[in-house]
Amino acid sequence: PIDHRWRCTHRVKVWRTLFSGNLCVQHFTWSLSAHSRAYSGNGPRAQPLYKSKSGYYEVLEVLPTATQSQIKTAYYKQSFTFHPDRNPGSEDATTRFSEISEAYTVLGNKGLRKKYDRGLLSLSDLTATPPRSSSSKDPTAGSTKQHRAQSVVGSHARGGVFDFDTFFKSHYGEQLQRQRDLKAQREEMEKRKEEELREKNMEKLMDVGVALLLVMACALVFTLK
């Protein structure tokens, strides 16, 4: 009976070890694949974005069936979130912002998008930076007229095809200013609340002090009588 019990216990331990090991391997494999999907190109990507099947869509977080309007909206949102001015000192944000600019350069242009969807997009297509189709309005057209087009592949966040600083300030300057104003208002309200709380506490202490003085005065009068 003891030997049989030992064998059962040993089998349970072996199965637990194998099962936990299998889970660890599965978790590691999933984490590795998720990480490899998260970055490429400027970071630890296995291949450049323009060679991927859906990398540009993943960067902008849109489906391959997204309309040009949806792509533009996603670009506004992503560029605002990862702009270096909102993430000072963050290398991840700088890399992400560069990828976003590259993704919109391709997907925001109908001709380049078609070539990308067909797997025909090349590095020369990006460095040539052909003009956008007339039906697809460039939200940064005004600023790009003032700057020469540059390659977006491997470019830094402040480089690239567009003047992103001008774009960022023109589209989000007012929003950032409103956020700063709201923050200042909240801080001012908190200071006022703290001051009011201190004043109330002082009033309570004074009331208690006056009450104690009255009690002491009454006690003194009573003892004198």
mmCIF file of C-alpha atoms in Angstrom:
data_model
loop_
_atom_site.group_PDB
_atom_site.id
_atom_site.type_symbol
_atom_site.label_atom_id
_atom_site.label_comp_id
_atom_site.label_asym_id
_atom_site.label_seq_id
_atom_site.Cartn_x
_atom_site.Cartn_y
_atom_site.Cartn_z
ATOM 1 C CA PRO A 1 0.000 0.000 0.000
ATOM 2 C CA ILE A 2 2.811 2.413 0.863
ATOM 3 C CA ASP A 3 4.607 1.644 -2.413
ATOM 4 C CA HIS A 4 1.379 2.113 -4.377
ATOM 5 C CA ARG A 5 0.722 5.418 -2.612
ATOM 6 C CA TRP A 6 4.263 6.610 -3.408
ATOM 7 C CA ARG A 7 3.809 5.733 -7.083
ATOM 8 C CA CYS A 8 0.545 7.676 -7.288
ATOM 9 C CA THR A 9 2.107 10.694 -5.612
ATOM 10 C CA HIS A 10 5.106 10.522 -7.934
ATOM 11 C CA ARG A 11 2.861 10.344 -11.012
ATOM 12 C CA VAL A 12 0.894 13.375 -9.852
ATOM 13 C CA LYS A 13 4.123 15.353 -9.401
ATOM 14 C CA VAL A 14 5.354 14.353 -12.851
ATOM 15 C CA TRP A 15 2.081 15.370 -14.512
ATOM 16 C CA ARG A 16 2.080 18.686 -12.636
ATOM 17 C CA THR A 17 5.625 19.397 -13.810
ATOM 18 C CA LEU A 18 4.820 18.560 -17.424
ATOM 19 C CA PHE A 19 1.589 20.540 -17.381
ATOM 20 C CA SER A 20 3.146 23.633 -15.803
ATOM 21 C CA GLY A 21 6.066 23.441 -18.203
ATOM 22 C CA ASN A 22 3.703 23.257 -21.155
ATOM 23 C CA LEU A 23 1.844 26.310 -19.902
ATOM 24 C CA CYS A 24 5.105 28.215 -19.523
ATOM 25 C CA VAL A 25 6.097 27.354 -23.079
ATOM 26 C CA GLN A 26 2.689 28.412 -24.387
ATOM 27 C CA HIS A 27 2.837 31.674 -22.448
ATOM 28 C CA PHE A 28 6.364 32.399 -23.661
ATOM 29 C CA THR A 29 5.410 31.663 -27.273
ATOM 30 C CA TRP A 30 2.350 33.899 -27.073
ATOM 31 C CA SER A 31 4.325 36.729 -25.467
ATOM 32 C CA LEU A 32 7.043 36.454 -28.089
ATOM 33 C CA SER A 33 4.588 36.513 -30.987
ATOM 34 C CA ALA A 34 2.691 39.443 -29.488
ATOM 35 C CA HIS A 35 5.931 41.365 -29.031
ATOM 36 C CA SER A 36 7.009 40.655 -32.591
ATOM 37 C CA ARG A 37 3.677 42.000 -33.834
ATOM 38 C CA ALA A 38 4.009 45.130 -31.766
ATOM 39 C CA TYR A 39 7.113 46.575 -33.437
ATOM 40 C CA SER A 40 9.245 46.404 -36.553
ATOM 41 C CA GLY A 41 11.137 48.772 -38.822
ATOM 42 C CA ASN A 42 12.642 51.288 -36.405
ATOM 43 C CA GLY A 43 12.468 48.924 -33.460
ATOM 44 C CA PRO A 44 12.984 45.160 -33.178
ATOM 45 C CA ARG A 45 10.787 44.338 -36.173
ATOM 46 C CA ALA A 46 11.587 41.223 -38.143
ATOM 47 C CA GLN A 47 11.076 43.089 -41.437
ATOM 48 C CA PRO A 48 10.393 46.655 -42.615
ATOM 49 C CA LEU A 49 6.815 47.838 -42.440
ATOM 50 C CA TYR A 50 6.475 48.244 -46.194
ATOM 51 C CA LYS A 51 7.203 44.529 -46.650
ATOM 52 C CA SER A 52 4.586 43.397 -44.133
ATOM 53 C CA LYS A 53 1.099 42.262 -45.098
ATOM 54 C CA SER A 54 -0.875 44.365 -42.650
ATOM 55 C CA GLY A 55 1.729 46.200 -40.562
ATOM 56 C CA TYR A 56 0.618 49.678 -41.585
ATOM 57 C CA TYR A 57 -2.985 48.891 -40.677
ATOM 58 C CA GLU A 58 -1.882 47.513 -37.309
ATOM 59 C CA VAL A 59 0.143 50.651 -36.593
ATOM 60 C CA LEU A 60 -2.893 52.870 -37.199
ATOM 61 C CA GLU A 61 -5.162 50.291 -35.514
ATOM 62 C CA VAL A 62 -7.589 50.057 -38.445
ATOM 63 C CA LEU A 63 -8.853 47.201 -40.586
ATOM 64 C CA PRO A 64 -7.601 46.661 -44.146
ATOM 65 C CA THR A 65 -11.146 47.519 -45.258
ATOM 66 C CA ALA A 66 -11.028 50.946 -43.594
ATOM 67 C CA THR A 67 -12.029 53.967 -45.651
ATOM 68 C CA GLN A 68 -9.676 56.875 -46.334
ATOM 69 C CA SER A 69 -11.657 58.947 -43.846
ATOM 70 C CA GLN A 70 -11.240 56.299 -41.138
ATOM 71 C CA ILE A 71 -7.518 56.091 -41.853
ATOM 72 C CA LYS A 72 -7.181 59.860 -41.565
ATOM 73 C CA THR A 73 -9.094 59.873 -38.272
ATOM 74 C CA ALA A 74 -6.933 57.065 -36.896
ATOM 75 C CA TYR A 75 -3.830 58.956 -37.968
ATOM 76 C CA TYR A 76 -4.954 62.088 -36.114
ATOM 77 C CA LYS A 77 -5.658 60.050 -32.993
ATOM 78 C CA GLN A 78 -2.421 58.047 -33.028
ATOM 79 C CA SER A 79 -0.179 60.993 -33.891
ATOM 80 C CA PHE A 80 -1.721 63.005 -31.061
ATOM 81 C CA THR A 81 -1.228 60.183 -28.569
ATOM 82 C CA PHE A 82 2.390 59.427 -29.454
ATOM 83 C CA HIS A 83 3.667 62.875 -30.423
ATOM 84 C CA PRO A 84 7.105 63.517 -28.816
ATOM 85 C CA ASP A 85 5.847 66.764 -27.273
ATOM 86 C CA ARG A 86 3.370 64.733 -25.209
ATOM 87 C CA ASN A 87 5.929 62.011 -24.426
ATOM 88 C CA PRO A 88 9.230 63.801 -23.741
ATOM 89 C CA GLY A 89 12.184 61.440 -23.404
ATOM 90 C CA SER A 90 10.229 58.358 -24.521
ATOM 91 C CA GLU A 91 12.077 56.379 -27.196
ATOM 92 C CA ASP A 92 9.075 54.079 -27.636
ATOM 93 C CA ALA A 93 6.804 57.036 -28.387
ATOM 94 C CA THR A 94 9.349 58.465 -30.846
ATOM 95 C CA THR A 95 9.588 55.128 -32.648
ATOM 96 C CA ARG A 96 5.830 54.715 -32.631
ATOM 97 C CA PHE A 97 5.300 58.231 -33.966
ATOM 98 C CA SER A 98 7.740 57.597 -36.807
ATOM 99 C CA GLU A 99 5.883 54.393 -37.710
ATOM 100 C CA ILE A 100 2.556 56.238 -37.627
ATOM 101 C CA SER A 101 3.871 58.862 -40.046
ATOM 102 C CA GLU A 102 5.161 56.151 -42.369
ATOM 103 C CA ALA A 103 1.864 54.248 -42.190
ATOM 104 C CA TYR A 104 -0.209 57.300 -43.058
ATOM 105 C CA THR A 105 2.150 58.262 -45.876
ATOM 106 C CA VAL A 106 1.294 54.944 -47.511
ATOM 107 C CA LEU A 107 -2.315 54.340 -46.497
ATOM 108 C CA GLY A 108 -3.277 57.998 -46.932
ATOM 109 C CA ASN A 109 -2.240 57.789 -50.575
ATOM 110 C CA LYS A 110 -4.586 55.674 -52.689
ATOM 111 C CA GLY A 111 -1.896 54.722 -55.175
ATOM 112 C CA LEU A 112 0.615 53.634 -52.547
ATOM 113 C CA ARG A 113 -2.099 51.857 -50.591
ATOM 114 C CA LYS A 114 -3.065 49.765 -53.625
ATOM 115 C CA LYS A 115 0.555 48.772 -54.210
ATOM 116 C CA TYR A 116 0.943 47.917 -50.522
ATOM 117 C CA ASP A 117 -2.224 45.797 -50.462
ATOM 118 C CA ARG A 118 -0.964 43.890 -53.495
ATOM 119 C CA GLY A 119 2.464 43.361 -51.961
ATOM 120 C CA LEU A 120 4.157 45.495 -54.626
ATOM 121 C CA LEU A 121 5.287 48.407 -52.450
ATOM 122 C CA SER A 122 9.039 49.007 -52.475
ATOM 123 C CA LEU A 123 11.498 51.236 -50.675
ATOM 124 C CA SER A 124 11.836 53.420 -53.768
ATOM 125 C CA ASP A 125 8.089 54.132 -53.615
ATOM 126 C CA LEU A 126 8.535 55.600 -50.148
ATOM 127 C CA THR A 127 11.672 57.599 -50.864
ATOM 128 C CA ALA A 128 10.153 58.998 -54.056
ATOM 129 C CA THR A 129 7.163 60.311 -52.031
ATOM 130 C CA PRO A 130 4.732 60.673 -54.966
ATOM 131 C CA PRO A 131 1.951 63.265 -54.594
ATOM 132 C CA ARG A 132 -1.370 62.235 -53.077
ATOM 133 C CA SER A 133 -4.370 61.651 -55.270
ATOM 134 C CA SER A 134 -6.651 64.647 -55.650
ATOM 135 C CA SER A 135 -9.575 62.788 -54.099
ATOM 136 C CA SER A 136 -7.607 62.150 -50.920
ATOM 137 C CA LYS A 137 -6.984 65.475 -49.231
ATOM 138 C CA ASP A 138 -3.808 65.721 -47.228
ATOM 139 C CA PRO A 139 -4.534 67.227 -43.805
ATOM 140 C CA THR A 140 -1.021 68.668 -43.770
ATOM 141 C CA ALA A 141 -0.903 69.947 -47.342
ATOM 142 C CA GLY A 142 -0.381 73.533 -46.247
ATOM 143 C CA SER A 143 2.700 72.720 -44.244
ATOM 144 C CA THR A 144 4.244 70.300 -46.742
ATOM 145 C CA LYS A 145 4.362 72.984 -49.389
ATOM 146 C CA GLN A 146 6.916 74.772 -47.241
ATOM 147 C CA HIS A 147 9.202 71.758 -46.817
ATOM 148 C CA ARG A 148 10.886 69.300 -49.137
ATOM 149 C CA ALA A 149 9.668 65.733 -48.942
ATOM 150 C CA GLN A 150 12.019 63.372 -47.166
ATOM 151 C CA SER A 151 12.130 59.627 -46.770
ATOM 152 C CA VAL A 152 9.870 58.312 -44.036
ATOM 153 C CA VAL A 153 11.614 54.973 -43.638
ATOM 154 C CA GLY A 154 13.697 55.075 -40.484
ATOM 155 C CA SER A 155 13.088 58.806 -40.103
ATOM 156 C CA HIS A 156 12.907 60.495 -36.724
ATOM 157 C CA ALA A 157 9.649 61.775 -35.327
ATOM 158 C CA ARG A 158 10.344 65.374 -36.328
ATOM 159 C CA GLY A 159 11.383 64.424 -39.861
ATOM 160 C CA GLY A 160 9.445 62.561 -42.472
ATOM 161 C CA VAL A 161 7.139 63.636 -45.229
ATOM 162 C CA PHE A 162 5.120 66.100 -43.194
ATOM 163 C CA ASP A 163 5.995 69.009 -40.953
ATOM 164 C CA PHE A 164 4.516 67.274 -37.920
ATOM 165 C CA ASP A 165 5.248 70.114 -35.519
ATOM 166 C CA THR A 166 3.160 72.500 -37.602
ATOM 167 C CA PHE A 167 0.501 69.816 -38.058
ATOM 168 C CA PHE A 168 0.425 69.010 -34.350
ATOM 169 C CA LYS A 169 0.171 72.638 -33.280
ATOM 170 C CA SER A 170 -2.454 73.493 -35.890
ATOM 171 C CA HIS A 171 -4.691 70.514 -35.030
ATOM 172 C CA TYR A 172 -4.072 70.016 -31.325
ATOM 173 C CA GLY A 173 -2.655 73.321 -30.076
ATOM 174 C CA GLU A 174 -6.026 74.571 -28.864
ATOM 175 C CA GLN A 175 -6.862 71.213 -27.298
ATOM 176 C CA LEU A 176 -3.570 71.117 -25.394
ATOM 177 C CA GLN A 177 -4.092 74.709 -24.259
ATOM 178 C CA ARG A 178 -7.576 73.806 -23.001
ATOM 179 C CA GLN A 179 -6.115 70.866 -21.103
ATOM 180 C CA ARG A 180 -3.505 73.112 -19.509
ATOM 181 C CA ASP A 181 -6.168 75.683 -18.599
ATOM 182 C CA LEU A 182 -8.395 72.992 -17.079
ATOM 183 C CA LYS A 183 -5.464 71.640 -15.087
ATOM 184 C CA ALA A 184 -4.666 75.119 -13.775
ATOM 185 C CA GLN A 185 -8.330 75.635 -12.849
ATOM 186 C CA ARG A 186 -8.433 72.319 -10.980
ATOM 187 C CA GLU A 187 -5.285 73.201 -9.063
ATOM 188 C CA GLU A 188 -6.720 76.610 -8.192
ATOM 189 C CA MET A 189 -9.974 75.025 -6.985
ATOM 190 C CA GLU A 190 -8.044 72.541 -4.843
ATOM 191 C CA LYS A 191 -6.076 75.386 -3.262
ATOM 192 C CA ARG A 192 -9.286 77.264 -2.500
ATOM 193 C CA LYS A 193 -10.833 74.160 -0.948
ATOM 194 C CA GLU A 194 -7.766 73.668 1.240
ATOM 195 C CA GLU A 195 -7.887 77.306 2.351
ATOM 196 C CA GLU A 196 -11.609 77.072 3.101
ATOM 197 C CA LEU A 197 -11.009 73.889 5.081
ATOM 198 C CA ARG A 198 -8.282 75.572 7.116
ATOM 199 C CA GLU A 199 -10.533 78.564 7.792
ATOM 200 C CA LYS A 200 -13.358 76.280 8.933
ATOM 201 C CA ASN A 201 -11.004 74.417 11.239
ATOM 202 C CA MET A 202 -9.803 77.708 12.710
ATOM 203 C CA GLU A 203 -13.400 78.833 13.265
ATOM 204 C CA LYS A 204 -14.166 75.560 15.035
ATOM 205 C CA LEU A 205 -11.119 75.967 17.265
ATOM 206 C CA MET A 206 -12.154 79.524 18.095
ATOM 207 C CA ASP A 207 -15.685 78.388 18.921
ATOM 208 C CA VAL A 208 -14.311 75.689 21.191
ATOM 209 C CA GLY A 209 -11.982 78.213 22.835
ATOM 210 C CA VAL A 210 -14.804 80.688 23.433
ATOM 211 C CA ALA A 211 -16.982 77.919 24.869
ATOM 212 C CA LEU A 212 -14.189 76.870 27.230
ATOM 213 C CA LEU A 213 -13.709 80.466 28.362
ATOM 214 C CA LEU A 214 -17.437 80.781 29.063
ATOM 215 C CA VAL A 215 -17.423 77.546 31.041
ATOM 216 C CA MET A 216 -14.404 78.679 33.045
ATOM 217 C CA ALA A 217 -16.003 82.083 33.679
ATOM 218 C CA CYS A 218 -19.230 80.461 34.866
ATOM 219 C CA ALA A 219 -17.282 78.103 37.094
ATOM 220 C CA LEU A 220 -15.325 81.007 38.559
ATOM 221 C CA VAL A 221 -18.489 83.005 39.275
ATOM 222 C CA PHE A 222 -20.083 79.945 40.853
ATOM 223 C CA THR A 223 -17.094 79.346 43.135
ATOM 224 C CA LEU A 224 -16.985 82.999 44.215
ATOM 225 C CA LYS A 225 -20.598 82.835 45.291
#
